[in-house]
Tab-separated table of C-alpha atoms (C1' of nucleotides) in Angstrom:
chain	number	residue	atom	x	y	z
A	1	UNK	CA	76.811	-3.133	-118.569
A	2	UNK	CA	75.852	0.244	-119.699
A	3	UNK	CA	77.436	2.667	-122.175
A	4	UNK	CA	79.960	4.878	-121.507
A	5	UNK	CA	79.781	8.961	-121.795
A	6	UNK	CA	83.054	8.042	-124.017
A	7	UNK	CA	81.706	5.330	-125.892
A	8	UNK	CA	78.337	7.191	-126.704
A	9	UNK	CA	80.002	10.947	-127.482
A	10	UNK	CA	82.999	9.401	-129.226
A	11	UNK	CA	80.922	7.824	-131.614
A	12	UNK	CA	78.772	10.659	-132.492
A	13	UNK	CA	81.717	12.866	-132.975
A	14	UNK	CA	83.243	10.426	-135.414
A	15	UNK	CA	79.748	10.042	-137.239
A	16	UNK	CA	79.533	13.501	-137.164
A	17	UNK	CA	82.970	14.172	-138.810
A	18	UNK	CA	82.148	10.839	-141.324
A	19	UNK	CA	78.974	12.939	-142.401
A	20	UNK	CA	81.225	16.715	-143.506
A	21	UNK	CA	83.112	15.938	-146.299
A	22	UNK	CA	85.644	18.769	-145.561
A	23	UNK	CA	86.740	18.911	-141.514
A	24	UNK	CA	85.394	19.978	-138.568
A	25	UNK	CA	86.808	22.509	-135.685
A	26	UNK	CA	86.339	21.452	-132.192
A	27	UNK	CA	83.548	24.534	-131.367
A	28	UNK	CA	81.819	23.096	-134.634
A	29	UNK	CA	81.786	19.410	-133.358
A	30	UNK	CA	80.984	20.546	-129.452
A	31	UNK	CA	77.750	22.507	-130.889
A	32	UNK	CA	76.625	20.320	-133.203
A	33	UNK	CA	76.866	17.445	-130.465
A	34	UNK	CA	75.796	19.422	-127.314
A	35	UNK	CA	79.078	18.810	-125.659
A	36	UNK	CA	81.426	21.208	-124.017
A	37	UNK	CA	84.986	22.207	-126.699
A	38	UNK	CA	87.278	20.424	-123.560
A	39	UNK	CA	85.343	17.576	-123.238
A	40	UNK	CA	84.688	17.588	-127.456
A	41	UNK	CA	89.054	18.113	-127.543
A	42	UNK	CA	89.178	15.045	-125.005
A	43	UNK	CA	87.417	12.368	-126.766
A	44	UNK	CA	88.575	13.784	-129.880
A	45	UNK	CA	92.091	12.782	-128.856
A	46	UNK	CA	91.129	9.168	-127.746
A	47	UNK	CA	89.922	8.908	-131.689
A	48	UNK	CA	92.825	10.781	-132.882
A	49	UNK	CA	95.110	8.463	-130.643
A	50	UNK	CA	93.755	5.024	-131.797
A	51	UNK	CA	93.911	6.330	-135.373
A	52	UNK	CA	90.334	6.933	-136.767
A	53	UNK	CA	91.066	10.702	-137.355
A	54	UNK	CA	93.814	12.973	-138.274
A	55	UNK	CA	94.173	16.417	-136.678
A	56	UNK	CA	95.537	19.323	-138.831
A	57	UNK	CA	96.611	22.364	-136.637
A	58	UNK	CA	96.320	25.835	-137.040
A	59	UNK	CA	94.182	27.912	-138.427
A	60	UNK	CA	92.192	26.850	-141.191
A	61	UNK	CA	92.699	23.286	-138.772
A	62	UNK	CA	90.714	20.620	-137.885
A	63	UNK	CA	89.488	16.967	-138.010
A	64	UNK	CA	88.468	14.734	-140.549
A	65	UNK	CA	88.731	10.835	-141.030
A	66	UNK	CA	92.107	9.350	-141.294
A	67	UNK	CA	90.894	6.414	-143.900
A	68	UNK	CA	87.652	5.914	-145.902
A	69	UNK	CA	84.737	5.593	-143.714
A	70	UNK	CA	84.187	1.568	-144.671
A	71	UNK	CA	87.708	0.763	-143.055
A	72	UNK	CA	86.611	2.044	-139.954
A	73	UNK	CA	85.051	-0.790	-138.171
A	74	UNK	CA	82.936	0.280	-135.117
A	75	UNK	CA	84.147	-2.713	-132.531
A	76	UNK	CA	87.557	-0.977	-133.039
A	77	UNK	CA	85.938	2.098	-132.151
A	78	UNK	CA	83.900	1.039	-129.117
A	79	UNK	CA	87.402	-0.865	-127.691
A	80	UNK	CA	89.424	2.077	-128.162
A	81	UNK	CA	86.778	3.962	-126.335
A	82	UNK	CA	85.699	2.057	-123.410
A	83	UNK	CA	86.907	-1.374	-123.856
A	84	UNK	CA	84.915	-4.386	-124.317
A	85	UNK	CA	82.779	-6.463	-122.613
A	86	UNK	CA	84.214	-9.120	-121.021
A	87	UNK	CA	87.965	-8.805	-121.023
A	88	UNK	CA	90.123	-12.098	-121.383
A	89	UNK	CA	91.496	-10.916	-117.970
A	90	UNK	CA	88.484	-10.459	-116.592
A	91	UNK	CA	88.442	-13.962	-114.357
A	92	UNK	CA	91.936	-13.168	-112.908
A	93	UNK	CA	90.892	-9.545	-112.077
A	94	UNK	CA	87.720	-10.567	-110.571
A	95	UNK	CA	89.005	-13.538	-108.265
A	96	UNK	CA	88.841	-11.107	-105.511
A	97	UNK	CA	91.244	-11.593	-102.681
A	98	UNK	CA	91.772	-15.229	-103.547
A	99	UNK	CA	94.604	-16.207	-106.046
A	100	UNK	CA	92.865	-18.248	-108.749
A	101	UNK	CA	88.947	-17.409	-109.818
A	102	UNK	CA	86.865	-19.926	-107.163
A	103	UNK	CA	85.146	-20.289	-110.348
A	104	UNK	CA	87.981	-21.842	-112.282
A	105	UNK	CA	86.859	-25.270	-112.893
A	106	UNK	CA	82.792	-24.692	-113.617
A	107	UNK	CA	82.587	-21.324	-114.244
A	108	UNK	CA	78.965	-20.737	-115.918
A	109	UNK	CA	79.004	-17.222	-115.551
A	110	UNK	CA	82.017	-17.295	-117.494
A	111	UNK	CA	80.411	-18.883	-120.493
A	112	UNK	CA	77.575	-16.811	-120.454
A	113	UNK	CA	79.585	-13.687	-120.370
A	114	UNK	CA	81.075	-14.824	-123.352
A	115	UNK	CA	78.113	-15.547	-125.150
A	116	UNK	CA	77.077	-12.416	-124.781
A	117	UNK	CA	80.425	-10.678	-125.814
A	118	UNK	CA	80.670	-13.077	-128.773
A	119	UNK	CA	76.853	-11.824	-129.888
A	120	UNK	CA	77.741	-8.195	-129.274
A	121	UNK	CA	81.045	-8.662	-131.510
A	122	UNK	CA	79.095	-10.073	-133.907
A	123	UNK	CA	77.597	-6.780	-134.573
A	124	UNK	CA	79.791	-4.667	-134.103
A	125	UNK	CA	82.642	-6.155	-135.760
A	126	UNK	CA	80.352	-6.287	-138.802
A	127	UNK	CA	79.636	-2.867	-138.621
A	128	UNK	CA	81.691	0.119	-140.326
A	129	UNK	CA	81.389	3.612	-139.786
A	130	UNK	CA	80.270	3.723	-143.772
A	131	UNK	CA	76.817	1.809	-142.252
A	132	UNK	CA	76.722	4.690	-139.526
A	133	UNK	CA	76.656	7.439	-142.064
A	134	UNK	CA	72.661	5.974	-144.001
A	135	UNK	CA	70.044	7.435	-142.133
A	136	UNK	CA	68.360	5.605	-139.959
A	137	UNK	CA	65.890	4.199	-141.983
A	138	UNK	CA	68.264	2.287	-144.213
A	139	UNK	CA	70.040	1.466	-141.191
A	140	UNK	CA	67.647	-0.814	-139.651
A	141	UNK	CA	67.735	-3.030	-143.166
A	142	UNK	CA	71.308	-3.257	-142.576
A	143	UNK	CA	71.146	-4.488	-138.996
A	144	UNK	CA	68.473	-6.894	-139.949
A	145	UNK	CA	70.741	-8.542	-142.412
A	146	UNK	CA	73.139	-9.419	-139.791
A	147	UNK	CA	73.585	-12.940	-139.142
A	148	UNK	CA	71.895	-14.169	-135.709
A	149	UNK	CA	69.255	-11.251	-136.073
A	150	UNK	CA	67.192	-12.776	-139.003
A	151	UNK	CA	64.739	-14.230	-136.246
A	152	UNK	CA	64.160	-11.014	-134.383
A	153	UNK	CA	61.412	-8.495	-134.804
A	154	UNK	CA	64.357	-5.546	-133.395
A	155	UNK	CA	63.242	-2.677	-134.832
A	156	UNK	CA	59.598	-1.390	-133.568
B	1	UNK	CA	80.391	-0.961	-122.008
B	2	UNK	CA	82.090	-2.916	-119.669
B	3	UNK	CA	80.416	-5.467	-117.000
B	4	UNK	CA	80.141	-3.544	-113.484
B	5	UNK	CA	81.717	-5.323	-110.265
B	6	UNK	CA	78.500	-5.364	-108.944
B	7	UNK	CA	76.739	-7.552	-112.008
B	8	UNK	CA	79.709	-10.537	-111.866
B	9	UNK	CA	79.747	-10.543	-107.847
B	10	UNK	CA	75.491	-10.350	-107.723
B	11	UNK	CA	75.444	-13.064	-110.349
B	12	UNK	CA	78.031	-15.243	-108.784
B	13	UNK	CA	76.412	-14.575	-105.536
B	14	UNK	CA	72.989	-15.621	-106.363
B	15	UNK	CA	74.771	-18.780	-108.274
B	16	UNK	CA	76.488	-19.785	-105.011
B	17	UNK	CA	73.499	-19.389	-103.081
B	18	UNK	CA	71.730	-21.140	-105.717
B	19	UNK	CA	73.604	-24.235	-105.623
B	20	UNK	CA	73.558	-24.740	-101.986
B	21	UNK	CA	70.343	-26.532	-101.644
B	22	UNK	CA	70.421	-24.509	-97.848
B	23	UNK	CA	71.345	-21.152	-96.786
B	24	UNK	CA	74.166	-19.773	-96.897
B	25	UNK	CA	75.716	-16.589	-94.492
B	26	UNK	CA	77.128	-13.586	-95.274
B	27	UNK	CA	80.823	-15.025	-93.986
B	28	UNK	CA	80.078	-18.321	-96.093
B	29	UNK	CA	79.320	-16.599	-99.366
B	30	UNK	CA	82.317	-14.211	-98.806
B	31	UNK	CA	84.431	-16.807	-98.398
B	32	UNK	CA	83.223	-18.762	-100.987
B	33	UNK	CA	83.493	-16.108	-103.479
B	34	UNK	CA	86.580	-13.591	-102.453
B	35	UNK	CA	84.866	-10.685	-101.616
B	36	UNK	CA	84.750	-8.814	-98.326
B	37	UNK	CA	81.790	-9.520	-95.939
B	38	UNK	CA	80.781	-5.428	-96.039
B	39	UNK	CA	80.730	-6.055	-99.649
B	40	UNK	CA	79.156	-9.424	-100.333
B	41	UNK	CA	76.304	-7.620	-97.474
B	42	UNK	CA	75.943	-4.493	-99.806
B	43	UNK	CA	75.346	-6.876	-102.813
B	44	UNK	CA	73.078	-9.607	-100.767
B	45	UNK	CA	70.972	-6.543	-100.146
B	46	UNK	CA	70.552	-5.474	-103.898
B	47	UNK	CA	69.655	-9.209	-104.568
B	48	UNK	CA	67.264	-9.081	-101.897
B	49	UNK	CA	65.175	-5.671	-102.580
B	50	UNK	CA	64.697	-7.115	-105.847
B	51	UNK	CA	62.953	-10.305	-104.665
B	52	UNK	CA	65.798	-13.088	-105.839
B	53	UNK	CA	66.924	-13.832	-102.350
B	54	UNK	CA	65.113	-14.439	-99.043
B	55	UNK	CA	67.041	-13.636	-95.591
B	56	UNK	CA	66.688	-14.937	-92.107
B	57	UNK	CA	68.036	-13.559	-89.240
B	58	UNK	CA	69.668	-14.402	-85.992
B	59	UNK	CA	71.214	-17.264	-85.143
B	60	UNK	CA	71.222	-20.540	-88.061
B	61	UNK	CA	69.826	-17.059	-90.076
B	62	UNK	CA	71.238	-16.984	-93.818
B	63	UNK	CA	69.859	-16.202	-97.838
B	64	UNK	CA	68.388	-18.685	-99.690
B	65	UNK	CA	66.472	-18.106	-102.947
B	66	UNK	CA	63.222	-16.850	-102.782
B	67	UNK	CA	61.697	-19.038	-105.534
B	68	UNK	CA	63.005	-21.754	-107.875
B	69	UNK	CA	66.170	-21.003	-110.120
B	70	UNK	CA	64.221	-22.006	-113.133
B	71	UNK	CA	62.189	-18.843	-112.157
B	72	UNK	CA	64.919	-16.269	-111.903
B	73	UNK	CA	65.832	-15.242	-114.827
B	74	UNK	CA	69.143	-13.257	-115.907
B	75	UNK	CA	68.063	-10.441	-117.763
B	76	UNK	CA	66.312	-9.175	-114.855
B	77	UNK	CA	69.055	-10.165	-111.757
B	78	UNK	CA	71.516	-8.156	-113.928
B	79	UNK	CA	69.075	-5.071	-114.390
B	80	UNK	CA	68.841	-5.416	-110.749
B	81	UNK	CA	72.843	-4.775	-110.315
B	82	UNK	CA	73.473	-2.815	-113.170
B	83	UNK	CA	70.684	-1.711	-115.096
B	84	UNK	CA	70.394	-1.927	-119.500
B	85	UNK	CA	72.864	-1.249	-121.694
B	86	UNK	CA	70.992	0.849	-123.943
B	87	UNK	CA	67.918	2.924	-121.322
B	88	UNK	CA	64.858	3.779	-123.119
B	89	UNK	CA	65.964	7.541	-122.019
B	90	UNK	CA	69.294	7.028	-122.869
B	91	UNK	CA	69.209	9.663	-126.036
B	92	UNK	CA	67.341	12.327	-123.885
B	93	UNK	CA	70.025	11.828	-121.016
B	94	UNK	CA	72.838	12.316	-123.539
B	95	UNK	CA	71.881	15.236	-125.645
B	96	UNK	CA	74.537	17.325	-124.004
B	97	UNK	CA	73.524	21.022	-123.249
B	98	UNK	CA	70.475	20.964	-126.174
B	99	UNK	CA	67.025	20.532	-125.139
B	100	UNK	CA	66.650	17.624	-127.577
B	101	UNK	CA	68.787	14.775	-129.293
B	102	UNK	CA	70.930	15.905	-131.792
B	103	UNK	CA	70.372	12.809	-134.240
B	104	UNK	CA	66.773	12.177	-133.232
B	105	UNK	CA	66.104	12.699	-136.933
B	106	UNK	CA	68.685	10.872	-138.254
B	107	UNK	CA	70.348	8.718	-135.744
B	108	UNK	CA	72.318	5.624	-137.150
B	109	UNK	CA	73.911	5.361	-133.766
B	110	UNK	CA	70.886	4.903	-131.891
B	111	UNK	CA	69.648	2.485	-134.522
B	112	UNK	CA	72.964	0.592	-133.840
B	113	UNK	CA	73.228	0.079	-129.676
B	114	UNK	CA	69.246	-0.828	-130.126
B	115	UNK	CA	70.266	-3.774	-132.083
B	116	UNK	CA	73.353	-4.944	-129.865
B	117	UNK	CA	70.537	-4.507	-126.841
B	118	UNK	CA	68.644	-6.740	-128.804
B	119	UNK	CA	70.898	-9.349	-129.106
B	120	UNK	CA	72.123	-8.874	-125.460
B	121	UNK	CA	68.690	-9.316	-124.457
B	122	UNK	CA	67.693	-12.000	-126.278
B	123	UNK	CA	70.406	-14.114	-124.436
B	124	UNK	CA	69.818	-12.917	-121.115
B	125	UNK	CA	65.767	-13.172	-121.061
B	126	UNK	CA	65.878	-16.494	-121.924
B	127	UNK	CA	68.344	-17.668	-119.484
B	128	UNK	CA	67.355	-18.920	-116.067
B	129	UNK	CA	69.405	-19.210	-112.937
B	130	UNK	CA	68.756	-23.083	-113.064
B	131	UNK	CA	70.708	-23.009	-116.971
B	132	UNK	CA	73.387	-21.327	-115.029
B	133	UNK	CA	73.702	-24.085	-112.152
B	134	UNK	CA	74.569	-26.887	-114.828
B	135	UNK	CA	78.327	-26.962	-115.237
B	136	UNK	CA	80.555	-25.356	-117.753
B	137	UNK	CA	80.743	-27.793	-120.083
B	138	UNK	CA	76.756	-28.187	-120.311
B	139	UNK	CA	76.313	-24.386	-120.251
B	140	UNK	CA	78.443	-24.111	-123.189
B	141	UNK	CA	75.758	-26.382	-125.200
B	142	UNK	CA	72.690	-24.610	-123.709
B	143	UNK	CA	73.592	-21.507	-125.378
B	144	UNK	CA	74.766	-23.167	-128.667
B	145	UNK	CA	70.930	-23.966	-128.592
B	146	UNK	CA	69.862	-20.795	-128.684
B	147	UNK	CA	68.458	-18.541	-131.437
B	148	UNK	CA	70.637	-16.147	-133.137
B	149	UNK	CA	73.785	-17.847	-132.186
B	150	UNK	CA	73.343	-20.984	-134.428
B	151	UNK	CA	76.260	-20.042	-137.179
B	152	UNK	CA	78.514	-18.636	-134.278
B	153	UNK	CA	81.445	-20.862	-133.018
B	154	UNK	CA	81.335	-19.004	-130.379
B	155	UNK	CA	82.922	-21.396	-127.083
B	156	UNK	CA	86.712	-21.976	-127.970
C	1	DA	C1'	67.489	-13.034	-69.341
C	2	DG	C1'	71.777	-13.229	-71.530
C	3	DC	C1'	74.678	-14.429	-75.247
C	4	DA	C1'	76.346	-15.261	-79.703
C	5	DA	C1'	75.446	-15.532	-84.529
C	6	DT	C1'	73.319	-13.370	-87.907
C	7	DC	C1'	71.148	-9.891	-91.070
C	8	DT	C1'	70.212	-4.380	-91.803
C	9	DT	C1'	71.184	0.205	-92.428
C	10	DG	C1'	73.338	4.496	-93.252
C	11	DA	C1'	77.476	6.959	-93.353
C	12	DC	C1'	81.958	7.050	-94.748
C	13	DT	C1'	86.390	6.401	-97.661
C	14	DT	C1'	88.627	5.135	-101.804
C	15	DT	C1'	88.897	4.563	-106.646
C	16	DT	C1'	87.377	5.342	-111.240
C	17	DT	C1'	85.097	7.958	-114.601
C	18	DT	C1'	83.538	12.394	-116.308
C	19	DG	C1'	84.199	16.775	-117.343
C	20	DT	C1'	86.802	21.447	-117.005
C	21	DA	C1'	90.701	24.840	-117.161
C	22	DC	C1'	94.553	26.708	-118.887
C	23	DA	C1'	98.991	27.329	-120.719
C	24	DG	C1'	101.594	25.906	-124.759
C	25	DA	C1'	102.484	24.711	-129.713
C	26	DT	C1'	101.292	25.093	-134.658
C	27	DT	C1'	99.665	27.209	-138.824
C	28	DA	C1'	97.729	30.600	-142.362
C	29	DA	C1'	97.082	35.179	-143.511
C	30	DT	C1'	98.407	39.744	-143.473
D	1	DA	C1'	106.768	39.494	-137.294
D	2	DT	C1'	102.257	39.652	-135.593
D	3	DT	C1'	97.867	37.981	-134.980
D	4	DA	C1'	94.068	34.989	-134.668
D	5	DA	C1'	92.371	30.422	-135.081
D	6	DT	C1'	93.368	26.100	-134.125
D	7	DC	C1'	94.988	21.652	-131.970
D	8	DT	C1'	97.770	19.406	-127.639
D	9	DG	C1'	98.827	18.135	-123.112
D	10	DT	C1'	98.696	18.154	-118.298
D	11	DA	C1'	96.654	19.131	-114.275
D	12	DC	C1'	92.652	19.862	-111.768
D	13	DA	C1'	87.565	19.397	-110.087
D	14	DA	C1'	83.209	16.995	-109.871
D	15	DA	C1'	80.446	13.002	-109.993
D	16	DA	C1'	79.675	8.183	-109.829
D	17	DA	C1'	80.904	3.594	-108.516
D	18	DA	C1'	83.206	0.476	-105.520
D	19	DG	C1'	84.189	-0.960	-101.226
D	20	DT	C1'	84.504	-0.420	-95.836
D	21	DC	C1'	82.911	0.442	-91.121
D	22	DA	C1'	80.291	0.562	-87.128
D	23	DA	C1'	76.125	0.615	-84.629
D	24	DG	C1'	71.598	-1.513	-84.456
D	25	DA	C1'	67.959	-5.228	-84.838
D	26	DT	C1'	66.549	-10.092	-84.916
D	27	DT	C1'	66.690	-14.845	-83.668
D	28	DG	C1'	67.934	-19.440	-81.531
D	29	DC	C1'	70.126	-21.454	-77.732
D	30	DT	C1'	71.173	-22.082	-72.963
DNA sequence: AGCAATCTTGACTTTTTTGTACAGATTAAT
DNA sequence: ATTAATCTGTACAAAAAAGTCAAGATTGCT
């Protein structure tokens, strides 16, 4: 239940692209995110893949976004970079060497699982990359208007 | 952001042990869940260095919890197997080859996976391994009741 | 004491994830 | 056409996680 190096790097790079109006090289993006150009040209082509960004080649090349930065919703993101959660495979994957989960009929893990996936969707499916691109400041206000969070003191 | 194998086996394991009002072996939990005997071991023992479980040995030997379920609580069993989505050091482990986060002026992105741990952990420290020996069907209305989650219809 | 059932430990193998290397393809400018 | 800057793809290497194995230690029973 931790991040990914995918999930975390992938992200910046598209917040970092999101933030230059014009695009971005691969050396550009690798130094200003402390990542190596191959590793910067692998995640790169997850995002490119999934369709966040659009590649132009050559010289005078590079990325930028593929649509406006408020159609870019960041659970679309995460999935594409390290999947979610709690798959809806997840029981039949996890029965180990038995056929059917053992926990089929009163699975409670199950349903907490999905509490938690539900609660994490909630965010992030809520989310654009347009909310990534405030600074941080005016990023807390937005997460605090999210439903379910009204209640917390999140932020310290 | 996925759950580790270790986190659903632990959890399960500690459930099964947890609804057996007596121990339970190594070959019995195995069994019970579909996981090897080297492996169920390897996870008994993470359980057990972090104080949830209680072995015996020898013969009629077996794990049995080492205080009530109502005590245990989830949060901290799956920082046991897994450790937190978001770590407190998480920005200083990922700032790449610089000395210091990128974003740590400006960082939307840390602003968001603080929130989602948030929510994750206000689930998780407020469920107890007895919530999680009800059944399915009574789980599913235990976490209806809790905060944040009100407006979600979250339990298809 | 001897035996059988049981947990304990560390090393080992396999699989997955992370990260790197390099040759190839594309484009703009000259 | 040539060159230099750029993306693209595949294969490879390193690290981490998952899972296995075998020898050892403990205990109850006879």
């Amino acid at each position: 239940m931790k991040l990914t190096s995918n999930e975390e790097y992938g992200l910046r790079c598209l917040v970092r692209i999101g933030l230059t109006g014009s695009s971005l090289t691969i050396p550009e993006i690798s130094k200003a995110e402390g990542v190596s150009p191959a590793y910067a040209a692998k995640i790169l082509r997850i995002l490119r893949r999934a369709g966040f960004i659009k590649a132009a080649r050559g010289k005078e090349g590079g990325y930028m976004l593929a649509r406006p930065a408020d159609r870019i919703v960041i659970g679309d993101v995460i999935d594409a970079l390290g999947g979610r959660l709690f798959e809806t495979d997840f029981c039949s994957q996890h029965s180990g060497q038995q056929s059917v989960c053992t926990h089929s009929v009163d699975c409670s893990v199950r349903s907490l699982w999905r509490t938690v996936q539900v609660l994490v969707d909630q965010v992030l499916s809520k989310t654009t990359l347009q909310d990534l691109l405030r600074n941080e400041q005016e990023m807390n206000s937005w997460v605090r208007s999210l439903p379910g969070t009204s209640r917390l003191s999140m932020i310290q």
